[in-house]
PDB file of C-alpha atoms in Angstrom:
ATOM      1  CA  MET A   1       0.827  18.493 -17.723  1.00 31.00           C
ATOM      2  CA  ALA A   2       0.453  14.879 -18.098  1.00 34.00           C
ATOM      3  CA  LYS A   3      -1.526  13.139 -20.640  1.00 33.00           C
ATOM      4  CA  ALA A   4      -4.462  11.211 -19.389  1.00 33.00           C
ATOM      5  CA  LEU A   5      -3.910   7.817 -19.681  1.00 33.00           C
ATOM      6  CA  SER A   6      -5.596   5.630 -22.301  1.00 32.00           C
ATOM      7  CA  PRO A   7      -8.884   3.829 -20.769  1.00 33.00           C
ATOM      8  CA  GLU A   8      -8.088   0.660 -23.491  1.00 37.00           C
ATOM      9  CA  LEU A   9      -6.224  -2.669 -21.874  1.00 37.00           C
ATOM     10  CA  PRO A  10      -3.572  -3.213 -24.498  1.00 40.00           C
ATOM     11  CA  ARG A  11      -4.722  -5.264 -27.695  1.00 41.00           C
ATOM     12  CA  ASP A  12      -4.569  -9.012 -27.449  1.00 42.00           C
ATOM     13  CA  GLY A  13      -0.764  -8.994 -29.554  1.00 40.00           C
ATOM     14  CA  ARG A  14       0.313  -7.667 -26.987  1.00 42.00           C
ATOM     15  CA  ARG A  15      -0.897  -9.281 -23.920  1.00 40.00           C
ATOM     16  CA  LYS A  16       2.101 -12.129 -23.756  1.00 41.00           C
ATOM     17  CA  LYS A  17       4.517  -8.976 -23.298  1.00 42.00           C
ATOM     18  CA  MET A  18       2.238  -7.376 -20.594  1.00 40.00           C
ATOM     19  CA  GLY A  19       2.034 -10.928 -18.762  1.00 40.00           C
ATOM     20  CA  ASP A  20       6.135 -11.547 -18.804  1.00 45.00           C
ATOM     21  CA  LEU A  21       5.807  -8.178 -16.379  1.00 45.00           C
ATOM     22  CA  PHE A  22       3.406  -9.751 -13.868  1.00 52.00           C
ATOM     23  CA  ASP A  23      -0.053 -11.720 -14.609  1.00 57.00           C
ATOM     24  CA  LEU A  24      -2.602 -10.091 -16.412  1.00 54.00           C
ATOM     25  CA  GLY A  25      -5.196 -10.347 -13.347  1.00 59.00           C
ATOM     26  CA  HIS A  26      -3.158  -7.372 -11.949  1.00 64.00           C
ATOM     27  CA  VAL A  27      -2.954  -5.411 -15.152  1.00 63.00           C
ATOM     28  CA  ALA A  28      -6.698  -5.597 -15.352  1.00 61.00           C
ATOM     29  CA  GLN A  29      -6.731  -4.477 -11.667  1.00 62.00           C
ATOM     30  CA  LEU A  30      -4.699  -1.670 -12.209  1.00 66.00           C
ATOM     31  CA  HIS A  31      -6.301  -0.580 -15.264  1.00 64.00           C
ATOM     32  CA  GLU A  32     -10.000  -0.692 -13.823  1.00 62.00           C
ATOM     33  CA  ILE A  33      -8.495   1.705 -10.428  1.00 63.00           C
ATOM     34  CA  GLN A  34      -6.942   4.164 -13.273  1.00 61.00           C
ATOM     35  CA  THR A  35      -9.689   4.119 -15.313  1.00 62.00           C
ATOM     36  CA  ALA A  36     -12.292   4.795 -12.696  1.00 59.00           C
ATOM     37  CA  ARG A  37     -10.197   7.339 -11.084  1.00 59.00           C
ATOM     38  CA  LEU A  38      -9.549   9.287 -14.211  1.00 57.00           C
ATOM     39  CA  ARG A  39     -13.461   9.025 -14.804  1.00 57.00           C
ATOM     40  CA  ASN A  40     -14.110  11.127 -11.788  1.00 59.00           C
ATOM     41  CA  SER A  41     -11.670  13.801 -12.580  1.00 58.00           C
ATOM     42  CA  GLU A  42      -9.017  12.320  -9.793  1.00 59.00           C
ATOM     43  CA  PRO A  43      -5.245  11.895 -10.210  1.00 56.00           C
ATOM     44  CA  GLY A  44      -3.696   8.175 -11.393  1.00 64.00           C
ATOM     45  CA  ILE A  45      -0.560   7.266 -10.159  1.00 77.00           C
ATOM     46  CA  GLY A  46       0.880   6.594 -13.819  1.00 79.00           C
ATOM     47  CA  HIS A  47      -1.019   9.902 -14.582  1.00 78.00           C
ATOM     48  CA  GLU A  48       0.992  11.674 -11.641  1.00 83.00           C
ATOM     49  CA  LEU A  49       4.459  10.347 -12.827  1.00 87.00           C
ATOM     50  CA  ASP A  50       3.869  11.565 -16.152  1.00 88.00           C
ATOM     51  CA  PHE A  51       3.417   8.640 -18.455  1.00 85.00           C
ATOM     52  CA  PRO A  52       1.762   9.323 -21.545  1.00 83.00           C
ATOM     53  CA  SER A  53      -0.018   5.788 -21.604  1.00 78.00           C
ATOM     54  CA  PHE A  54      -1.212   3.029 -19.443  1.00 77.00           C
ATOM     55  CA  GLU A  55       1.461   1.027 -21.335  1.00 80.00           C
ATOM     56  CA  LYS A  56       4.118   3.381 -20.672  1.00 85.00           C
ATOM     57  CA  TYR A  57       3.412   2.764 -17.184  1.00 83.00           C
ATOM     58  CA  LEU A  58       3.043  -0.707 -16.933  1.00 82.00           C
ATOM     59  CA  ALA A  59       6.650  -0.976 -18.998  1.00 84.00           C
ATOM     60  CA  THR A  60       8.348   0.343 -15.683  1.00 87.00           C
ATOM     61  CA  ILE A  61       6.805  -1.918 -13.456  1.00 86.00           C
ATOM     62  CA  PRO A  62       9.236  -5.171 -12.286  1.00 85.00           C
ATOM     63  CA  LYS A  63       8.131  -9.010 -12.590  1.00 84.00           C
ATOM     64  CA  ILE A  64       6.728 -10.489  -9.396  1.00 85.00           C
ATOM     65  CA  PRO A  65       9.538 -12.338  -7.631  1.00 87.00           C
ATOM     66  CA  PRO A  66       8.927 -16.209  -7.605  1.00 88.00           C
ATOM     67  CA  GLN A  67       8.944 -16.694  -4.156  1.00 88.00           C
ATOM     68  CA  LEU A  68       5.812 -14.050  -4.235  1.00 88.00           C
ATOM     69  CA  ARG A  69       3.963 -15.527  -6.764  1.00 85.00           C
ATOM     70  CA  LEU A  70       2.601 -18.702  -4.649  1.00 87.00           C
ATOM     71  CA  PRO A  71      -0.481 -18.068  -2.307  1.00 89.00           C
ATOM     72  CA  ASP A  72       0.121 -18.049   1.142  1.00 93.00           C
ATOM     73  CA  LYS A  73      -2.678 -18.002   3.846  1.00 94.00           C
ATOM     74  CA  ASP A  74      -0.239 -15.911   6.181  1.00 94.00           C
ATOM     75  CA  PHE A  75       0.171 -12.975   3.786  1.00 96.00           C
ATOM     76  CA  PRO A  76      -2.737 -13.495   1.317  1.00 95.00           C
ATOM     77  CA  LEU A  77      -2.437  -9.772  -0.514  1.00 94.00           C
ATOM     78  CA  LEU A  78      -0.119  -9.550  -3.325  1.00 91.00           C
ATOM     79  CA  VAL A  79       0.843  -5.792  -3.524  1.00 91.00           C
ATOM     80  CA  LEU A  80       2.513  -3.552  -5.586  1.00 89.00           C
ATOM     81  CA  VAL A  81       4.084  -1.050  -3.913  1.00 92.00           C
ATOM     82  CA  GLU A  82       4.531   2.516  -5.792  1.00 90.00           C
ATOM     83  CA  SER A  83       7.648   4.205  -4.425  1.00 92.00           C
ATOM     84  CA  ARG A  84       8.414   6.986  -7.229  1.00 93.00           C
ATOM     85  CA  LEU A  85       5.790   9.065  -5.662  1.00 92.00           C
ATOM     86  CA  PRO A  86       6.347  10.800  -2.448  1.00 94.00           C
ATOM     87  CA  LEU A  87       3.823  10.531   0.433  1.00 95.00           C
ATOM     88  CA  LYS A  88       1.202  13.294   0.380  1.00 95.00           C
ATOM     89  CA  ARG A  89       1.078  12.765  -3.791  1.00 92.00           C
ATOM     90  CA  LEU A  90       0.514   9.231  -3.280  1.00 93.00           C
ATOM     91  CA  CYS A  91      -2.142   9.949  -0.670  1.00 94.00           C
ATOM     92  CA  ALA A  92      -3.941  12.339  -2.959  1.00 90.00           C
ATOM     93  CA  CYS A  93      -3.953   9.220  -5.667  1.00 86.00           C
ATOM     94  CA  GLY A  94      -5.873   7.104  -3.027  1.00 89.00           C
ATOM     95  CA  ASN A  95      -8.127   9.992  -1.753  1.00 91.00           C
ATOM     96  CA  ILE A  96      -6.526   9.486   2.004  1.00 96.00           C
ATOM     97  CA  ASP A  97      -6.643  12.684   4.199  1.00 97.00           C
ATOM     98  CA  PHE A  98      -3.154  13.548   5.547  1.00 97.00           C
ATOM     99  CA  ASP A  99      -2.454  16.144   7.414  1.00 95.00           C
ATOM    100  CA  GLY A 100       1.290  15.952   7.801  1.00 95.00           C
ATOM    101  CA  SER A 101       3.931  16.350   5.273  1.00 96.00           C
ATOM    102  CA  ASP A 102       6.312  13.971   3.543  1.00 95.00           C
ATOM    103  CA  LYS A 103       8.331  14.507   6.494  1.00 95.00           C
ATOM    104  CA  THR A 104       6.163  13.329   9.361  1.00 97.00           C
ATOM    105  CA  PHE A 105       6.890   9.656   9.499  1.00 97.00           C
ATOM    106  CA  GLU A 106      10.385   7.998   8.820  1.00 96.00           C
ATOM    107  CA  LEU A 107      11.236   4.147   8.938  1.00 95.00           C
ATOM    108  CA  TRP A 108      11.593   2.386  12.294  1.00 94.00           C
ATOM    109  CA  ASN A 109      14.445   0.652  11.679  1.00 90.00           C
ATOM    110  CA  ALA A 110      16.940   0.000   8.244  1.00 85.00           C
ATOM    111  CA  LEU A 111      15.275  -3.014   7.893  1.00 85.00           C
ATOM    112  CA  HIS A 112      12.174  -1.435   6.594  1.00 84.00           C
ATOM    113  CA  SER A 113      14.105   0.580   4.041  1.00 79.00           C
ATOM    114  CA  ASN A 114      12.356   0.912   0.543  1.00 73.00           C
ATOM    115  CA  PRO A 115      13.720   0.956  -3.122  1.00 81.00           C
ATOM    116  CA  GLU A 116      13.080   3.952  -5.057  1.00 84.00           C
ATOM    117  CA  VAL A 117      11.702   1.891  -7.789  1.00 89.00           C
ATOM    118  CA  PRO A 118       8.329   0.150  -7.508  1.00 91.00           C
ATOM    119  CA  PHE A 119       8.664  -3.466  -5.874  1.00 91.00           C
ATOM    120  CA  TRP A 120       6.181  -6.406  -4.547  1.00 91.00           C
ATOM    121  CA  ILE A 121       5.193  -7.536  -1.012  1.00 93.00           C
ATOM    122  CA  ARG A 122       2.830 -10.240   0.050  1.00 94.00           C
ATOM    123  CA  MET A 123       0.817  -8.885   3.049  1.00 96.00           C
ATOM    124  CA  GLN A 124      -1.450  -9.082   5.579  1.00 98.00           C
ATOM    125  CA  ASP A 125      -4.011  -6.486   6.993  1.00 98.00           C
ATOM    126  CA  GLY A 126      -3.486  -6.906  10.671  1.00 98.00           C
ATOM    127  CA  ARG A 127      -6.804  -8.367  11.523  1.00 97.00           C
ATOM    128  CA  GLN A 128      -5.221 -11.343  12.495  1.00 95.00           C
ATOM    129  CA  ASN A 129      -3.321  -8.780  15.200  1.00 97.00           C
ATOM    130  CA  ARG A 130      -6.505  -6.942  16.421  1.00 96.00           C
ATOM    131  CA  ASN A 131      -5.988  -6.043  20.338  1.00 95.00           C
ATOM    132  CA  ARG A 132      -2.386  -6.264  20.357  1.00 97.00           C
ATOM    133  CA  SER A 133       0.122  -3.390  20.911  1.00 97.00           C
ATOM    134  CA  VAL A 134       2.191  -2.603  18.180  1.00 98.00           C
ATOM    135  CA  VAL A 135       5.237  -2.906  20.282  1.00 97.00           C
ATOM    136  CA  ASP A 136       4.134  -6.829  20.941  1.00 97.00           C
ATOM    137  CA  CYS A 137       3.501  -7.330  17.466  1.00 97.00           C
ATOM    138  CA  ARG A 138       7.367  -5.949  16.489  1.00 96.00           C
ATOM    139  CA  HIS A 139       8.888  -8.450  19.287  1.00 95.00           C
ATOM    140  CA  ASN A 140       6.739 -11.595  17.731  1.00 95.00           C
ATOM    141  CA  PHE A 141       6.856 -10.684  13.860  1.00 95.00           C
ATOM    142  CA  ALA A 142       8.495 -13.959  12.109  1.00 91.00           C
ATOM    143  CA  LYS A 143      12.010 -13.837  10.905  1.00 87.00           C
ATOM    144  CA  ASN A 144      10.810 -12.719   7.341  1.00 87.00           C
ATOM    145  CA  GLU A 145       8.264 -10.350   8.349  1.00 94.00           C
ATOM    146  CA  LEU A 146       8.125  -6.829   8.623  1.00 95.00           C
ATOM    147  CA  GLY A 147       5.830  -4.003   9.584  1.00 97.00           C
ATOM    148  CA  LEU A 148       4.290  -2.189   7.092  1.00 97.00           C
ATOM    149  CA  THR A 149       5.275   1.352   6.348  1.00 97.00           C
ATOM    150  CA  VAL A 150       3.142   4.099   5.111  1.00 97.00           C
ATOM    151  CA  LEU A 151       4.266   3.586   1.685  1.00 96.00           C
ATOM    152  CA  GLU A 152       3.232   0.300   1.632  1.00 96.00           C
ATOM    153  CA  ALA A 153      -0.520   0.807   3.355  1.00 97.00           C
ATOM    154  CA  VAL A 154      -1.346   3.511   0.937  1.00 96.00           C
ATOM    155  CA  SER A 155      -0.225   1.500  -2.366  1.00 93.00           C
ATOM    156  CA  ALA A 156      -2.295  -1.520  -0.588  1.00 94.00           C
ATOM    157  CA  TYR A 157      -5.368   0.321   0.007  1.00 94.00           C
ATOM    158  CA  ILE A 158      -5.263   1.654  -3.301  1.00 89.00           C
ATOM    159  CA  GLN A 159      -5.426  -1.809  -4.682  1.00 88.00           C
ATOM    160  CA  TYR A 160      -7.881  -3.408  -2.074  1.00 91.00           C
ATOM    161  CA  PRO A 161      -9.811  -0.590  -0.010  1.00 92.00           C
ATOM    162  CA  GLU A 162     -11.290  -3.343   1.867  1.00 94.00           C
ATOM    163  CA  VAL A 163      -7.860  -3.773   4.165  1.00 97.00           C
ATOM    164  CA  VAL A 164      -9.469  -0.920   6.469  1.00 97.00           C
ATOM    165  CA  SER A 165     -13.194  -0.514   7.263  1.00 96.00           C
ATOM    166  CA  ASP A 166     -15.184   2.529   8.734  1.00 95.00           C
ATOM    167  CA  THR A 167     -14.737   2.433  12.427  1.00 90.00           C
ATOM    168  CA  THR A 168     -17.902   4.140  13.028  1.00 84.00           C
ATOM    169  CA  ARG A 169     -19.349   0.349  12.733  1.00 85.00           C
ATOM    170  CA  ARG A 170     -18.786  -2.511  15.259  1.00 82.00           C
ATOM    171  CA  ASP A 171     -16.524  -4.543  13.227  1.00 85.00           C
ATOM    172  CA  GLY A 172     -14.556  -1.270  11.724  1.00 94.00           C
ATOM    173  CA  HIS A 173     -10.859  -2.376  11.092  1.00 97.00           C
ATOM    174  CA  VAL A 174      -7.681   0.152  11.536  1.00 98.00           C
ATOM    175  CA  MET A 175      -4.364  -0.982  10.226  1.00 98.00           C
ATOM    176  CA  ASP A 176      -1.391   0.008  12.551  1.00 98.00           C
ATOM    177  CA  LEU A 177       1.769   0.469  10.721  1.00 98.00           C
ATOM    178  CA  PRO A 178       4.434  -0.657  12.736  1.00 98.00           C
ATOM    179  CA  GLY A 179       6.793  -0.038   9.733  1.00 97.00           C
ATOM    180  CA  SER A 180       6.750   3.921  10.059  1.00 97.00           C
ATOM    181  CA  VAL A 181       6.913   6.091  13.399  1.00 97.00           C
ATOM    182  CA  ARG A 182       6.407   9.760  13.850  1.00 97.00           C
ATOM    183  CA  ARG A 183       9.816  11.553  13.334  1.00 95.00           C
ATOM    184  CA  LYS A 184       8.909  13.706  16.087  1.00 93.00           C
ATOM    185  CA  GLN A 185       7.867  11.206  18.557  1.00 95.00           C
ATOM    186  CA  ARG A 186       8.644   7.793  17.425  1.00 96.00           C
ATOM    187  CA  GLU A 187       6.522   6.072  20.179  1.00 96.00           C
ATOM    188  CA  ASP A 188       3.674   6.985  17.802  1.00 97.00           C
ATOM    189  CA  VAL A 189       3.400   4.637  15.093  1.00 98.00           C
ATOM    190  CA  ALA A 190       1.511   5.365  11.437  1.00 98.00           C
ATOM    191  CA  CYS A 191      -1.964   4.010  11.017  1.00 98.00           C
ATOM    192  CA  LEU A 192      -4.719   4.355   8.475  1.00 98.00           C
ATOM    193  CA  ARG A 193      -8.515   4.443   9.301  1.00 97.00           C
ATOM    194  CA  VAL A 194     -11.906   5.232   7.921  1.00 97.00           C
ATOM    195  CA  ILE A 195     -13.729   7.413   9.810  1.00 93.00           C
ATOM    196  CA  SER A 196     -17.267   8.311   8.815  1.00 91.00           C
ATOM    197  CA  GLY A 197     -16.673   7.296   5.100  1.00 93.00           C
ATOM    198  CA  ARG A 198     -13.251   9.227   4.988  1.00 95.00           C
ATOM    199  CA  THR A 199     -10.198   7.361   4.945  1.00 97.00           C
ATOM    200  CA  VAL A 200      -7.404   9.065   7.031  1.00 98.00           C
ATOM    201  CA  LEU A 201      -3.651   8.617   7.237  1.00 98.00           C
ATOM    202  CA  ASP A 202      -2.747   9.207  11.060  1.00 97.00           C
ATOM    203  CA  TRP A 203      -0.667   8.139  14.027  1.00 97.00           C
ATOM    204  CA  ARG A 204      -1.364   6.474  17.636  1.00 97.00           C
ATOM    205  CA  TRP A 205       0.826   5.851  20.414  1.00 97.00           C
ATOM    206  CA  GLY A 206       2.225   2.097  19.590  1.00 96.00           C
ATOM    207  CA  GLY A 207       2.307   0.773  23.500  1.00 96.00           C
ATOM    208  CA  SER A 208      -1.533   0.341  23.639  1.00 96.00           C
ATOM    209  CA  ALA A 209      -3.706  -2.576  22.436  1.00 96.00           C
ATOM    210  CA  LEU A 210      -7.216  -1.704  20.701  1.00 95.00           C
ATOM    211  CA  PRO A 211      -9.902  -4.238  19.674  1.00 93.00           C
ATOM    212  CA  ASN A 212     -10.562  -2.425  16.442  1.00 95.00           C
ATOM    213  CA  HIS A 213      -6.699  -1.851  15.674  1.00 97.00           C
ATOM    214  CA  GLY A 214      -4.408  -4.541  14.077  1.00 98.00           C
ATOM    215  CA  SER A 215      -0.816  -4.414  12.866  1.00 98.00           C
ATOM    216  CA  ALA A 216      -0.276  -4.864   9.548  1.00 98.00           C
ATOM    217  CA  SER A 217       2.885  -6.856   7.919  1.00 98.00           C
ATOM    218  CA  CYS A 218       4.472  -7.917   4.863  1.00 96.00           C
ATOM    219  CA  ARG A 219       6.564 -10.170   3.668  1.00 86.00           C
ATOM    220  CA  LYS A 220       9.543  -9.281   1.478  1.00 70.00           C
ATOM    221  CA  PHE A 221      12.609 -11.085  -0.581  1.00 64.00           C
TER     222      PHE A 221
END
């Protein structure tokens, strides 16, 4: 069994080294997420990957690509995608209900291929694409824009829970994920939603436009 991660940030003498990996804002953010989950006896990502300390986990995270460091109004959220955990285990880390398996979804096309090591993206949560079908959004994405995949979406939710909001509210928002489709029926696209306080990874037919759904996308380099 993996040991619990340290609840303390690295001491000041190590901060410069950590900052060389990625900015300290993300160090603090990931640490806060990790500490809160361990406090609630919930699995943390570093813990799930058998790292003995938070620092050991951070040492495996790549630097943020220079192109992604700059603020981007079209893709405002900088997200670390943890691709070393299979989908079911990553969903468990985010308290996301998912009745499928690691084989339920496949990538929409080869452009969405994800590396087997952690990577960074800049993304938007789909609110700008509300009431547009996934099919329409795919046709109109910019040249360097890709629909979000399930691994990217779950990673984003763990870091920014506000990317979705409860559909029992008038302003509830569901993220459609054009980069992942159901293996048995490729017209069905993955989606991440909150229903009565529970976050659920699900799927729906991608040809319809719904007022509280929007296609999330990212910019990768």
